[in-house]
Amino acid sequence: MQGTLFGQAPFSKALYLDPPEQIASIATEDSVYYLDVLSSPPPLYEYVHKMAITDLEAAFISESVVSNGARVSVSIGSGNQSMAISDDAVFFVGNIDNGQVNDIDGYFLKKSKQGDSLWLKSFGGIYNDRFYGIDFLNDSTLIVHGDHGTLSPGEEKVWVMALDLEGNILWERFYAGEYGLIRSRDLAVLENGNVVIVYRECLSYQSCGSGIDKRLRLLCIDPDGNELWTSTIGEYYLSGAQTENVIELDNSQLLVSFFREIGQGVRRAPVLLWVSPEGEVLQQYDFEFVSLGNYISDLFLTEAGNIIGVGASNTYLGEDFYGGVGWVFSMTQSGELNWERMYLDNSGGLHLGVLNCGIETEDGGLIFGGFLEDTILLQQTAWLLKLDSAGCYHPNCEEGLQFVDVEEVAAPPSSVSTYRVYPNPISGGAVLQLEALVDMPRAARAQWMDAYGRHLAEHALDPLPLQNIPVGDWPPGVYFLRLMEESGRALQVLRVLVE
């Protein structure tokens, strides 16, 4: 196992640009990092578009914000796909919420490399139309993809546009849609000039519940937008995290990330699919399911030809650690795992880490963007994590979890472990045990929330070392138990998996 390599000094930086925020895409050019940041700063906490620039050691250089009088946001979808860089400009795509029900449009934004906004153009109809990703089709043409007609009474479509560098439409096409709900996920421009798009399809217009057939599909089009083939490469029972990415390998095969379901989809483990240039699945690699779940959010190739995957793992490591951490793996293009590691920057009282995107650096190392979260205050800050090419933050690292604060490898700060709950996972309608790990527990109330932060139930607590908390008859999924003082100040947020 090699340690930190010469010229590849690792670092971990919480940027604190204007929380809450997270990095959606990252690129490097001219010895700086360009960051596309999802941000909703105070006092309104409404989404704005933020471009940030740092040097190669993550020292802040500048940032620029666009709001346009509306909620302007990048889509946190799969992959490092919301930004593209030319010789003299940076292009972004995302969504504008005009404040009306079902009235979201896709936007196309051009900025100078110094962050000056040159123009912002929006596209869409009377329903929700979203842009997710952008790439260069050639030196003078950009291609974007998204969903068209989401939540409309008609057909939903995969939406693809080719535009020149001034935002003029060269062609626009719509695909699929004859079967039901559509969610476009990622695109890749191939060496031969064709484009592949991976998307989900739910075979119903009315709903996409657990009883409805769903499938993962690949669409291939030529540079003029003509459909060449469409292939079904996977099926699933329950909708889950946005985990689909697609890249081209050196032998012209396609690599797609997805998940396999354990049971009826409550638990998901990542998979990689090798797909022929004609859309046939050739090979599958199954990652192990990790405790409360792990997923892939981005894929890319290094100069040496290795596959790098990045994402997050909600993990439990005995009594040492429980929570969300960044997850990175390296693999050969034939499917042999080189290494996989997990990371958490716990040096500033931050208790959760998620990685959304990554690239290879100019010195041959790896850098990733995402966010760190204070789970007490429910506050997110942008996170940049630099590793050497062996995936090491600390020299001569081993497999497993790497803490940034090497003195605290035993556990996160004590405020995180004031309480614990069990059993976890638990069945809906059962009773959860809440155990205080301190002599004088301070929580007076417990509030249940779903994965979207919606309030479900609330219970009064006694200052006892062990007490029961009922679990509602809720659908399977991840839920949050927020423990609060009588004043309403949050003390701790615990994740609970309901099976």
Short mmCIF file of C-alpha atoms in Angstrom, two decimals:
data_model
loop_
_atom_site.label_atom_id
_atom_site.label_comp_id
_atom_site.label_asym_id
_atom_site.label_seq_id
_atom_site.Cartn_x
_atom_site.Cartn_y
_atom_site.Cartn_z
CA MET A 1 0.00 0.00 0.00
CA GLN A 2 1.55 3.30 -0.99
CA GLY A 3 1.22 6.34 1.21
CA THR A 4 1.04 10.02 0.37
CA LEU A 5 2.81 10.55 -2.96
CA PHE A 6 5.27 13.33 -3.72
CA GLY A 7 3.54 16.51 -4.86
CA GLN A 8 0.10 15.24 -3.85
CA ALA A 9 -0.36 16.86 -0.43
CA PRO A 10 -3.89 16.01 0.81
CA PHE A 11 -6.17 18.50 2.51
CA SER A 12 -9.73 18.78 3.77
CA LYS A 13 -11.42 22.19 3.77
CA ALA A 14 -14.82 23.26 5.01
CA LEU A 15 -15.29 26.40 2.91
CA TYR A 16 -18.08 28.19 4.83
CA LEU A 17 -18.95 30.29 1.78
CA ASP A 18 -22.46 31.13 3.00
CA PRO A 19 -24.13 28.06 4.53
CA PRO A 20 -26.25 26.08 3.90
CA GLU A 21 -24.46 24.99 0.75
CA GLN A 22 -22.93 22.04 -1.08
CA ILE A 23 -20.68 21.54 -4.09
CA ALA A 24 -22.45 20.05 -7.11
CA SER A 25 -19.63 20.14 -9.69
CA ILE A 26 -15.89 20.79 -9.77
CA ALA A 27 -13.40 21.52 -12.56
CA THR A 28 -9.79 22.69 -12.69
CA GLU A 29 -8.00 24.91 -15.18
CA ASP A 30 -5.25 27.55 -15.01
CA SER A 31 -4.22 26.35 -11.51
CA VAL A 32 -7.58 27.09 -9.88
CA TYR A 33 -10.67 25.07 -8.95
CA TYR A 34 -14.05 26.16 -10.30
CA LEU A 35 -16.97 25.13 -8.10
CA ASP A 36 -20.68 25.03 -8.90
CA VAL A 37 -22.39 25.46 -5.53
CA LEU A 38 -25.98 24.84 -4.47
CA SER A 39 -26.62 27.59 -1.92
CA SER A 40 -29.60 29.02 -0.01
CA PRO A 41 -28.09 31.78 2.14
CA PRO A 42 -29.80 33.75 4.91
CA PRO A 43 -31.93 35.70 5.51
CA LEU A 44 -34.40 34.33 2.92
CA TYR A 45 -32.87 30.85 2.58
CA GLU A 46 -33.96 30.71 -1.06
CA TYR A 47 -31.78 29.07 -3.68
CA VAL A 48 -29.26 31.15 -5.62
CA HIS A 49 -26.65 30.10 -8.16
CA LYS A 50 -23.11 30.42 -6.83
CA MET A 51 -19.81 30.04 -8.67
CA ALA A 52 -16.78 29.89 -6.39
CA ILE A 53 -13.08 29.87 -7.28
CA THR A 54 -10.24 28.61 -5.06
CA ASP A 55 -6.55 28.02 -5.60
CA LEU A 56 -5.11 24.51 -5.68
CA GLU A 57 -4.85 24.44 -1.87
CA ALA A 58 -8.54 25.43 -1.52
CA ALA A 59 -7.77 29.01 -0.46
CA PHE A 60 -10.77 31.16 -1.39
CA ILE A 61 -10.28 33.53 -4.35
CA SER A 62 -13.74 34.76 -5.33
CA GLU A 63 -17.42 33.94 -5.63
CA SER A 64 -20.33 35.31 -7.64
CA VAL A 65 -24.05 34.88 -7.11
CA VAL A 66 -27.02 34.98 -9.50
CA SER A 67 -30.62 35.04 -8.28
CA ASN A 68 -32.47 36.82 -11.12
CA GLY A 69 -35.37 37.62 -8.78
CA ALA A 70 -36.29 33.96 -8.53
CA ARG A 71 -35.03 30.77 -6.95
CA VAL A 72 -32.10 29.74 -9.13
CA SER A 73 -30.45 26.44 -8.31
CA VAL A 74 -28.16 23.80 -9.68
CA SER A 75 -29.60 20.29 -9.68
CA ILE A 76 -27.87 17.92 -7.28
CA GLY A 77 -28.22 14.97 -9.58
CA SER A 78 -25.82 12.25 -10.57
CA GLY A 79 -22.31 13.06 -11.65
CA ASN A 80 -20.09 16.07 -12.06
CA GLN A 81 -22.30 17.43 -14.84
CA SER A 82 -23.70 20.93 -14.17
CA MET A 83 -20.70 22.95 -15.49
CA ALA A 84 -18.57 23.13 -18.66
CA ILE A 85 -15.49 25.31 -19.31
CA SER A 86 -14.30 26.82 -22.61
CA ASP A 87 -11.17 28.87 -23.27
CA ASP A 88 -12.75 32.09 -22.02
CA ALA A 89 -16.01 31.23 -20.23
CA VAL A 90 -17.78 28.92 -17.81
CA PHE A 91 -21.24 27.53 -18.62
CA PHE A 92 -23.79 26.29 -16.10
CA VAL A 93 -27.21 24.64 -16.21
CA GLY A 94 -29.85 24.30 -13.53
CA ASN A 95 -33.41 25.31 -12.74
CA ILE A 96 -35.41 28.46 -12.06
CA ASP A 97 -38.45 28.25 -9.79
CA ASN A 98 -40.78 31.06 -10.81
CA GLY A 99 -42.83 30.77 -7.63
CA GLN A 100 -45.89 29.25 -9.28
CA VAL A 101 -47.13 25.68 -8.86
CA ASN A 102 -45.52 23.40 -11.47
CA ASP A 103 -43.64 26.27 -13.11
CA ILE A 104 -39.95 25.39 -13.15
CA ASP A 105 -37.77 26.08 -16.19
CA GLY A 106 -34.27 25.03 -17.12
CA TYR A 107 -31.62 27.76 -17.27
CA PHE A 108 -28.40 28.16 -19.26
CA LEU A 109 -25.91 30.58 -17.68
CA LYS A 110 -22.66 31.94 -19.12
CA LYS A 111 -20.02 33.57 -16.91
CA SER A 112 -16.52 34.83 -17.50
CA LYS A 113 -13.72 32.91 -15.82
CA GLN A 114 -13.57 35.72 -13.27
CA GLY A 115 -17.21 35.10 -12.34
CA ASP A 116 -18.92 37.98 -14.17
CA SER A 117 -22.38 37.01 -15.42
CA LEU A 118 -22.61 37.46 -19.19
CA TRP A 119 -26.15 36.20 -19.75
CA LEU A 120 -28.83 33.91 -18.34
CA LYS A 121 -31.39 32.23 -20.59
CA SER A 122 -34.31 30.04 -19.54
CA PHE A 123 -36.14 27.36 -21.50
CA GLY A 124 -39.32 25.41 -20.88
CA GLY A 125 -43.08 25.30 -21.12
CA ILE A 126 -45.98 25.73 -18.71
CA TYR A 127 -45.03 22.74 -16.54
CA ASN A 128 -41.84 21.63 -14.79
CA ASP A 129 -38.93 21.44 -17.23
CA ARG A 130 -35.49 20.83 -15.74
CA PHE A 131 -31.87 20.84 -16.91
CA TYR A 132 -29.49 18.44 -15.17
CA GLY A 133 -26.26 18.27 -17.17
CA ILE A 134 -24.11 19.98 -19.79
CA ASP A 135 -21.10 18.97 -21.90
CA PHE A 136 -19.30 19.97 -25.08
CA LEU A 137 -20.58 18.18 -28.18
CA ASN A 138 -17.70 19.79 -30.11
CA ASP A 139 -15.60 22.96 -29.80
CA SER A 140 -18.49 25.24 -30.76
CA THR A 141 -21.53 23.32 -29.52
CA LEU A 142 -22.85 22.47 -26.06
CA ILE A 143 -25.38 19.74 -25.31
CA VAL A 144 -27.72 19.77 -22.30
CA HIS A 145 -30.20 17.20 -21.02
CA GLY A 146 -33.09 17.09 -18.57
CA ASP A 147 -36.79 16.30 -18.15
CA HIS A 148 -39.63 17.97 -20.06
CA GLY A 149 -43.25 18.14 -18.92
CA THR A 150 -42.73 16.77 -15.41
CA LEU A 151 -46.06 16.51 -13.53
CA SER A 152 -47.94 17.55 -16.67
CA PRO A 153 -51.15 15.79 -17.82
CA GLY A 154 -49.34 14.69 -20.99
CA GLU A 155 -46.24 12.66 -21.65
CA GLU A 156 -43.01 13.30 -19.78
CA LYS A 157 -39.94 13.27 -22.02
CA VAL A 158 -36.17 13.10 -21.93
CA TRP A 159 -35.23 16.61 -23.08
CA VAL A 160 -32.03 17.25 -25.07
CA MET A 161 -30.85 20.51 -26.66
CA ALA A 162 -27.78 21.51 -28.64
CA LEU A 163 -26.79 25.18 -28.31
CA ASP A 164 -24.00 27.39 -29.57
CA LEU A 165 -21.73 29.27 -27.18
CA GLU A 166 -24.13 32.25 -27.10
CA GLY A 167 -27.09 30.14 -26.02
CA ASN A 168 -28.84 29.90 -29.39
CA ILE A 169 -30.70 26.62 -29.96
CA LEU A 170 -29.25 24.53 -32.79
CA TRP A 171 -31.64 21.64 -32.31
CA GLU A 172 -34.04 20.35 -29.66
CA ARG A 173 -35.31 16.79 -29.29
CA PHE A 174 -37.64 14.82 -26.99
CA TYR A 175 -37.35 11.09 -26.36
CA ALA A 176 -39.21 8.25 -24.62
CA GLY A 177 -42.33 9.20 -22.68
CA GLU A 178 -44.76 6.72 -24.18
CA TYR A 179 -44.81 4.64 -20.99
CA GLY A 180 -45.02 7.12 -18.11
CA LEU A 181 -42.89 9.14 -15.73
CA ILE A 182 -39.35 9.99 -16.90
CA ARG A 183 -36.26 11.10 -14.96
CA SER A 184 -33.12 11.82 -16.98
CA ARG A 185 -29.96 11.21 -14.94
CA ASP A 186 -26.65 11.59 -16.78
CA LEU A 187 -25.12 11.91 -20.24
CA ALA A 188 -21.77 11.14 -21.86
CA VAL A 189 -20.38 12.41 -25.16
CA LEU A 190 -18.57 9.48 -26.79
CA GLU A 191 -15.33 9.43 -28.77
CA ASN A 192 -17.27 8.80 -32.01
CA GLY A 193 -19.41 11.91 -31.45
CA ASN A 194 -22.55 10.08 -30.36
CA VAL A 195 -24.21 10.78 -27.02
CA VAL A 196 -25.66 8.36 -24.46
CA ILE A 197 -28.16 9.32 -21.78
CA VAL A 198 -29.17 7.17 -18.83
CA TYR A 199 -32.68 7.68 -17.48
CA ARG A 200 -35.34 6.10 -15.28
CA GLU A 201 -38.79 5.24 -16.55
CA CYS A 202 -41.85 4.44 -14.46
CA LEU A 203 -44.53 2.61 -16.43
CA SER A 204 -47.44 4.74 -15.28
CA TYR A 205 -48.63 8.32 -15.76
CA GLN A 206 -50.60 8.50 -12.52
CA SER A 207 -48.05 7.43 -9.89
CA CYS A 208 -44.76 5.69 -9.37
CA GLY A 209 -45.50 3.64 -6.26
CA SER A 210 -44.07 0.31 -5.20
CA GLY A 211 -46.53 -1.68 -7.29
CA ILE A 212 -45.57 -0.02 -10.58
CA ASP A 213 -42.93 -1.47 -12.88
CA LYS A 214 -39.82 0.69 -13.24
CA ARG A 215 -36.76 0.33 -15.40
CA LEU A 216 -33.38 1.89 -16.09
CA ARG A 217 -32.73 2.71 -19.75
CA LEU A 218 -29.91 3.90 -21.99
CA LEU A 219 -30.59 6.16 -24.98
CA CYS A 220 -28.01 6.65 -27.75
CA ILE A 221 -28.30 9.55 -30.23
CA ASP A 222 -26.06 10.84 -33.02
CA PRO A 223 -24.56 14.40 -33.02
CA ASP A 224 -27.70 15.71 -34.76
CA GLY A 225 -30.02 14.26 -32.13
CA ASN A 226 -31.31 11.31 -34.15
CA GLU A 227 -32.09 8.28 -32.00
CA LEU A 228 -29.83 5.30 -32.73
CA TRP A 229 -31.02 2.84 -30.08
CA THR A 230 -32.64 2.56 -26.66
CA SER A 231 -31.95 -0.31 -24.29
CA THR A 232 -33.39 -1.45 -20.95
CA ILE A 233 -30.44 -2.27 -18.68
CA GLY A 234 -32.11 -2.65 -15.28
CA GLU A 235 -35.37 -2.93 -13.34
CA TYR A 236 -36.28 -1.92 -9.79
CA TYR A 237 -39.12 -1.94 -7.26
CA LEU A 238 -38.80 1.32 -5.27
CA SER A 239 -37.46 4.70 -6.37
CA GLY A 240 -34.34 5.71 -4.47
CA ALA A 241 -31.37 8.06 -4.45
CA GLN A 242 -30.09 9.49 -7.73
CA THR A 243 -27.26 7.03 -8.32
CA GLU A 244 -27.03 6.69 -12.09
CA ASN A 245 -23.90 7.80 -13.92
CA VAL A 246 -22.53 6.83 -17.32
CA ILE A 247 -18.98 7.09 -18.70
CA GLU A 248 -17.18 5.61 -21.72
CA LEU A 249 -14.31 3.18 -21.16
CA ASP A 250 -11.18 2.89 -23.30
CA ASN A 251 -12.61 -0.11 -25.21
CA SER A 252 -15.78 1.88 -26.15
CA GLN A 253 -17.91 -0.01 -23.63
CA LEU A 254 -20.12 2.04 -21.31
CA LEU A 255 -20.00 1.91 -17.53
CA VAL A 256 -23.22 2.70 -15.66
CA SER A 257 -23.73 2.97 -11.90
CA PHE A 258 -27.03 1.88 -10.36
CA PHE A 259 -28.23 -0.14 -7.37
CA ARG A 260 -29.49 -3.60 -6.57
CA GLU A 261 -32.39 -4.04 -4.20
CA ILE A 262 -32.30 -6.19 -1.09
CA GLY A 263 -35.78 -7.35 -0.16
CA GLN A 264 -38.32 -5.08 -1.83
CA GLY A 265 -36.02 -2.12 -2.26
CA VAL A 266 -35.82 -0.85 1.32
CA ARG A 267 -32.09 -1.52 1.27
CA ARG A 268 -29.99 -0.80 -1.79
CA ALA A 269 -26.40 -1.65 -2.59
CA PRO A 270 -24.44 -0.06 -5.45
CA VAL A 271 -23.72 -1.91 -8.67
CA LEU A 272 -21.68 -1.17 -11.79
CA LEU A 273 -22.91 -2.33 -15.21
CA TRP A 274 -20.62 -2.83 -18.21
CA VAL A 275 -22.67 -2.19 -21.36
CA SER A 276 -21.70 -2.85 -24.98
CA PRO A 277 -21.71 -0.01 -27.57
CA GLU A 278 -25.05 -1.47 -28.74
CA GLY A 279 -26.69 -1.35 -25.28
CA GLU A 280 -26.29 -4.96 -24.08
CA VAL A 281 -25.34 -5.55 -20.44
CA LEU A 282 -22.13 -7.60 -20.43
CA GLN A 283 -21.01 -7.66 -16.81
CA GLN A 284 -22.07 -6.53 -13.32
CA TYR A 285 -20.06 -5.73 -10.19
CA ASP A 286 -21.93 -5.84 -6.86
CA PHE A 287 -20.70 -3.77 -3.93
CA GLU A 288 -21.55 -4.97 -0.46
CA PHE A 289 -24.45 -3.32 1.35
CA VAL A 290 -23.04 -1.12 4.13
CA SER A 291 -25.20 -0.81 7.24
CA LEU A 292 -27.74 1.96 6.48
CA GLY A 293 -26.83 2.26 2.82
CA ASN A 294 -24.20 3.51 0.38
CA TYR A 295 -24.50 4.98 -3.10
CA ILE A 296 -22.39 6.22 -6.03
CA SER A 297 -22.81 9.87 -7.04
CA ASP A 298 -20.05 10.25 -9.67
CA LEU A 299 -17.71 8.21 -11.90
CA PHE A 300 -14.60 9.28 -13.81
CA LEU A 301 -11.42 7.84 -15.35
CA THR A 302 -7.88 8.79 -14.35
CA GLU A 303 -4.97 9.30 -16.76
CA ALA A 304 -3.67 5.89 -15.66
CA GLY A 305 -6.96 4.35 -16.81
CA ASN A 306 -8.48 3.54 -13.42
CA ILE A 307 -12.16 4.02 -12.65
CA ILE A 308 -12.82 6.30 -9.67
CA GLY A 309 -16.23 6.19 -8.00
CA VAL A 310 -17.38 8.69 -5.40
CA GLY A 311 -20.41 8.92 -3.14
CA ALA A 312 -21.50 8.46 0.44
CA SER A 313 -21.97 5.70 2.98
CA ASN A 314 -24.32 5.80 5.95
CA THR A 315 -22.35 3.43 8.09
CA TYR A 316 -22.06 1.93 11.56
CA LEU A 317 -18.67 0.83 12.85
CA GLY A 318 -19.31 -0.84 16.19
CA GLU A 319 -19.14 1.67 19.04
CA ASP A 320 -16.65 3.86 17.19
CA PHE A 321 -18.81 5.70 14.67
CA TYR A 322 -22.35 5.95 13.34
CA GLY A 323 -23.32 8.32 10.55
CA GLY A 324 -22.73 9.51 7.01
CA VAL A 325 -19.24 9.66 5.49
CA GLY A 326 -17.68 10.24 2.07
CA TRP A 327 -16.92 7.07 0.10
CA VAL A 328 -14.40 6.64 -2.74
CA PHE A 329 -13.23 3.55 -4.63
CA SER A 330 -10.73 2.74 -7.39
CA MET A 331 -11.22 -0.08 -9.90
CA THR A 332 -9.64 -1.37 -13.09
CA GLN A 333 -11.66 -1.08 -16.29
CA SER A 334 -12.08 -4.86 -16.27
CA GLY A 335 -13.82 -4.72 -12.87
CA GLU A 336 -11.11 -5.53 -10.30
CA LEU A 337 -11.36 -3.41 -7.15
CA ASN A 338 -8.08 -1.63 -6.30
CA TRP A 339 -9.25 -0.02 -3.05
CA GLU A 340 -12.21 1.61 -1.35
CA ARG A 341 -12.08 4.06 1.55
CA MET A 342 -14.31 6.31 3.64
CA TYR A 343 -13.65 9.83 4.96
CA LEU A 344 -15.01 12.31 7.50
CA ASP A 345 -13.71 15.73 8.46
CA ASN A 346 -14.55 15.79 12.17
CA SER A 347 -12.02 18.51 13.03
CA GLY A 348 -14.55 21.35 13.33
CA GLY A 349 -17.40 19.66 15.16
CA LEU A 350 -18.97 18.46 11.89
CA HIS A 351 -20.62 15.08 12.12
CA LEU A 352 -21.65 14.03 8.61
CA GLY A 353 -19.92 14.10 5.23
CA VAL A 354 -21.19 13.51 1.69
CA LEU A 355 -19.21 13.62 -1.57
CA ASN A 356 -21.04 14.57 -4.79
CA CYS A 357 -18.34 14.89 -7.46
CA GLY A 358 -14.65 14.48 -8.20
CA ILE A 359 -11.81 14.90 -10.71
CA GLU A 360 -8.15 14.01 -11.06
CA THR A 361 -5.87 16.92 -10.11
CA GLU A 362 -2.97 18.45 -12.03
CA ASP A 363 -0.46 16.67 -9.75
CA GLY A 364 -2.06 13.25 -10.24
CA GLY A 365 -4.03 13.27 -7.00
CA LEU A 366 -7.80 13.22 -6.53
CA ILE A 367 -10.11 16.00 -5.35
CA PHE A 368 -13.77 15.73 -4.39
CA GLY A 369 -16.57 18.16 -3.63
CA GLY A 370 -19.62 17.75 -1.42
CA PHE A 371 -20.72 18.97 1.98
CA LEU A 372 -20.18 18.56 5.70
CA GLU A 373 -23.06 18.87 8.13
CA ASP A 374 -23.46 19.82 11.75
CA THR A 375 -26.24 17.38 12.65
CA ILE A 376 -27.04 19.32 15.83
CA LEU A 377 -27.78 22.61 14.05
CA LEU A 378 -28.71 20.93 10.72
CA GLN A 379 -26.27 23.27 8.94
CA GLN A 380 -24.35 22.34 5.79
CA THR A 381 -21.09 23.77 4.50
CA ALA A 382 -19.25 23.11 1.23
CA TRP A 383 -16.45 20.53 1.50
CA LEU A 384 -13.32 20.04 -0.61
CA LEU A 385 -11.34 16.84 0.03
CA LYS A 386 -7.94 16.30 -1.63
CA LEU A 387 -6.34 12.82 -1.59
CA ASP A 388 -3.28 11.29 -3.18
CA SER A 389 -3.71 8.88 -6.10
CA ALA A 390 -3.92 5.94 -3.68
CA GLY A 391 -6.95 7.49 -1.99
CA CYS A 392 -5.02 8.31 1.19
CA TYR A 393 -5.55 11.32 3.41
CA HIS A 394 -3.10 10.05 6.04
CA PRO A 395 0.21 8.45 4.92
CA ASN A 396 0.19 4.68 4.37
CA CYS A 397 -3.56 4.52 4.95
CA GLU A 398 -5.42 1.24 5.25
CA GLU A 399 -8.92 0.23 4.20
CA GLY A 400 -11.75 1.72 6.24
CA LEU A 401 -12.69 5.12 7.65
CA GLN A 402 -10.16 7.98 7.70
CA PHE A 403 -10.86 10.86 10.09
CA VAL A 404 -9.25 14.20 9.29
CA ASP A 405 -8.59 14.83 13.00
CA VAL A 406 -6.20 11.95 13.65
CA GLU A 407 -6.47 12.44 17.42
CA GLU A 408 -10.19 11.64 17.38
CA VAL A 409 -10.32 8.38 15.46
CA ALA A 410 -12.23 6.73 18.30
CA ALA A 411 -15.41 8.75 17.88
CA PRO A 412 -16.89 12.07 16.77
CA PRO A 413 -17.31 14.85 19.37
CA SER A 414 -19.17 13.82 22.51
CA SER A 415 -22.23 15.86 21.60
CA VAL A 416 -22.95 13.39 18.81
CA SER A 417 -23.12 10.39 21.13
CA THR A 418 -25.31 11.87 23.90
CA TYR A 419 -28.07 9.42 22.91
CA ARG A 420 -28.41 6.27 20.89
CA VAL A 421 -31.42 4.28 19.69
CA TYR A 422 -32.05 0.60 19.08
CA PRO A 423 -33.07 -1.62 17.43
CA ASN A 424 -32.05 0.11 14.22
CA PRO A 425 -33.32 -0.89 11.65
CA ILE A 426 -36.81 -1.26 13.16
CA SER A 427 -40.25 -2.24 11.89
CA GLY A 428 -43.03 0.30 11.42
CA GLY A 429 -45.41 0.38 14.40
CA ALA A 430 -42.78 -0.98 16.81
CA VAL A 431 -41.24 0.70 19.86
CA LEU A 432 -37.79 2.28 19.71
CA GLN A 433 -35.50 2.35 22.74
CA LEU A 434 -33.83 5.72 23.40
CA GLU A 435 -30.79 5.39 25.66
CA ALA A 436 -29.03 8.36 27.25
CA LEU A 437 -25.24 8.03 27.32
CA VAL A 438 -24.70 10.82 29.85
CA ASP A 439 -25.61 11.10 33.54
CA MET A 440 -27.91 14.11 33.11
CA PRO A 441 -29.84 13.82 29.83
CA ARG A 442 -31.25 17.16 28.63
CA ALA A 443 -33.66 16.21 25.85
CA ALA A 444 -37.26 17.16 26.67
CA ARG A 445 -38.91 16.41 23.33
CA ALA A 446 -38.41 14.02 20.43
CA GLN A 447 -39.64 14.98 16.97
CA TRP A 448 -40.01 12.51 14.08
CA MET A 449 -39.28 13.76 10.54
CA ASP A 450 -39.26 11.99 7.20
CA ALA A 451 -36.41 12.14 4.69
CA TYR A 452 -37.76 15.44 3.30
CA GLY A 453 -37.82 17.13 6.73
CA ARG A 454 -41.61 16.95 7.12
CA HIS A 455 -42.90 16.74 10.69
CA LEU A 456 -44.57 13.39 11.46
CA ALA A 457 -44.97 13.14 15.23
CA GLU A 458 -43.66 14.54 18.51
CA HIS A 459 -43.26 13.02 21.98
CA ALA A 460 -42.43 14.40 25.41
CA LEU A 461 -39.36 12.88 27.08
CA ASP A 462 -38.49 12.24 30.70
CA PRO A 463 -34.97 12.70 32.15
CA LEU A 464 -34.49 8.93 32.28
CA PRO A 465 -31.57 6.82 31.09
CA LEU A 466 -33.86 4.59 28.98
CA GLN A 467 -37.31 5.24 27.56
CA ASN A 468 -39.63 4.09 24.78
CA ILE A 469 -40.52 6.06 21.66
CA PRO A 470 -43.25 4.70 19.37
CA VAL A 471 -42.56 4.38 15.65
CA GLY A 472 -45.48 5.18 13.36
CA ASP A 473 -46.91 2.83 10.75
CA TRP A 474 -44.81 4.53 8.10
CA PRO A 475 -43.61 3.21 4.74
CA PRO A 476 -40.13 1.70 4.70
CA GLY A 477 -37.35 4.26 4.44
CA VAL A 478 -34.99 6.55 6.34
CA TYR A 479 -36.46 8.75 9.09
CA PHE A 480 -34.96 11.26 11.53
CA LEU A 481 -35.50 11.55 15.28
CA ARG A 482 -34.69 15.08 16.43
CA LEU A 483 -33.99 15.47 20.15
CA MET A 484 -34.60 18.94 21.59
CA GLU A 485 -34.44 20.90 24.80
CA GLU A 486 -37.68 22.38 26.16
CA SER A 487 -36.76 25.66 24.44
CA GLY A 488 -36.71 23.90 21.08
CA ARG A 489 -32.92 23.97 20.69
CA ALA A 490 -31.78 20.84 18.85
CA LEU A 491 -29.40 18.56 20.73
CA GLN A 492 -29.00 15.67 18.32
CA VAL A 493 -30.53 14.17 15.18
CA LEU A 494 -30.56 10.38 14.85
CA ARG A 495 -31.17 8.45 11.64
CA VAL A 496 -33.55 5.51 11.91
CA LEU A 497 -34.20 2.97 9.17
CA VAL A 498 -37.78 1.66 9.10
CA GLU A 499 -38.13 -1.68 7.32
#
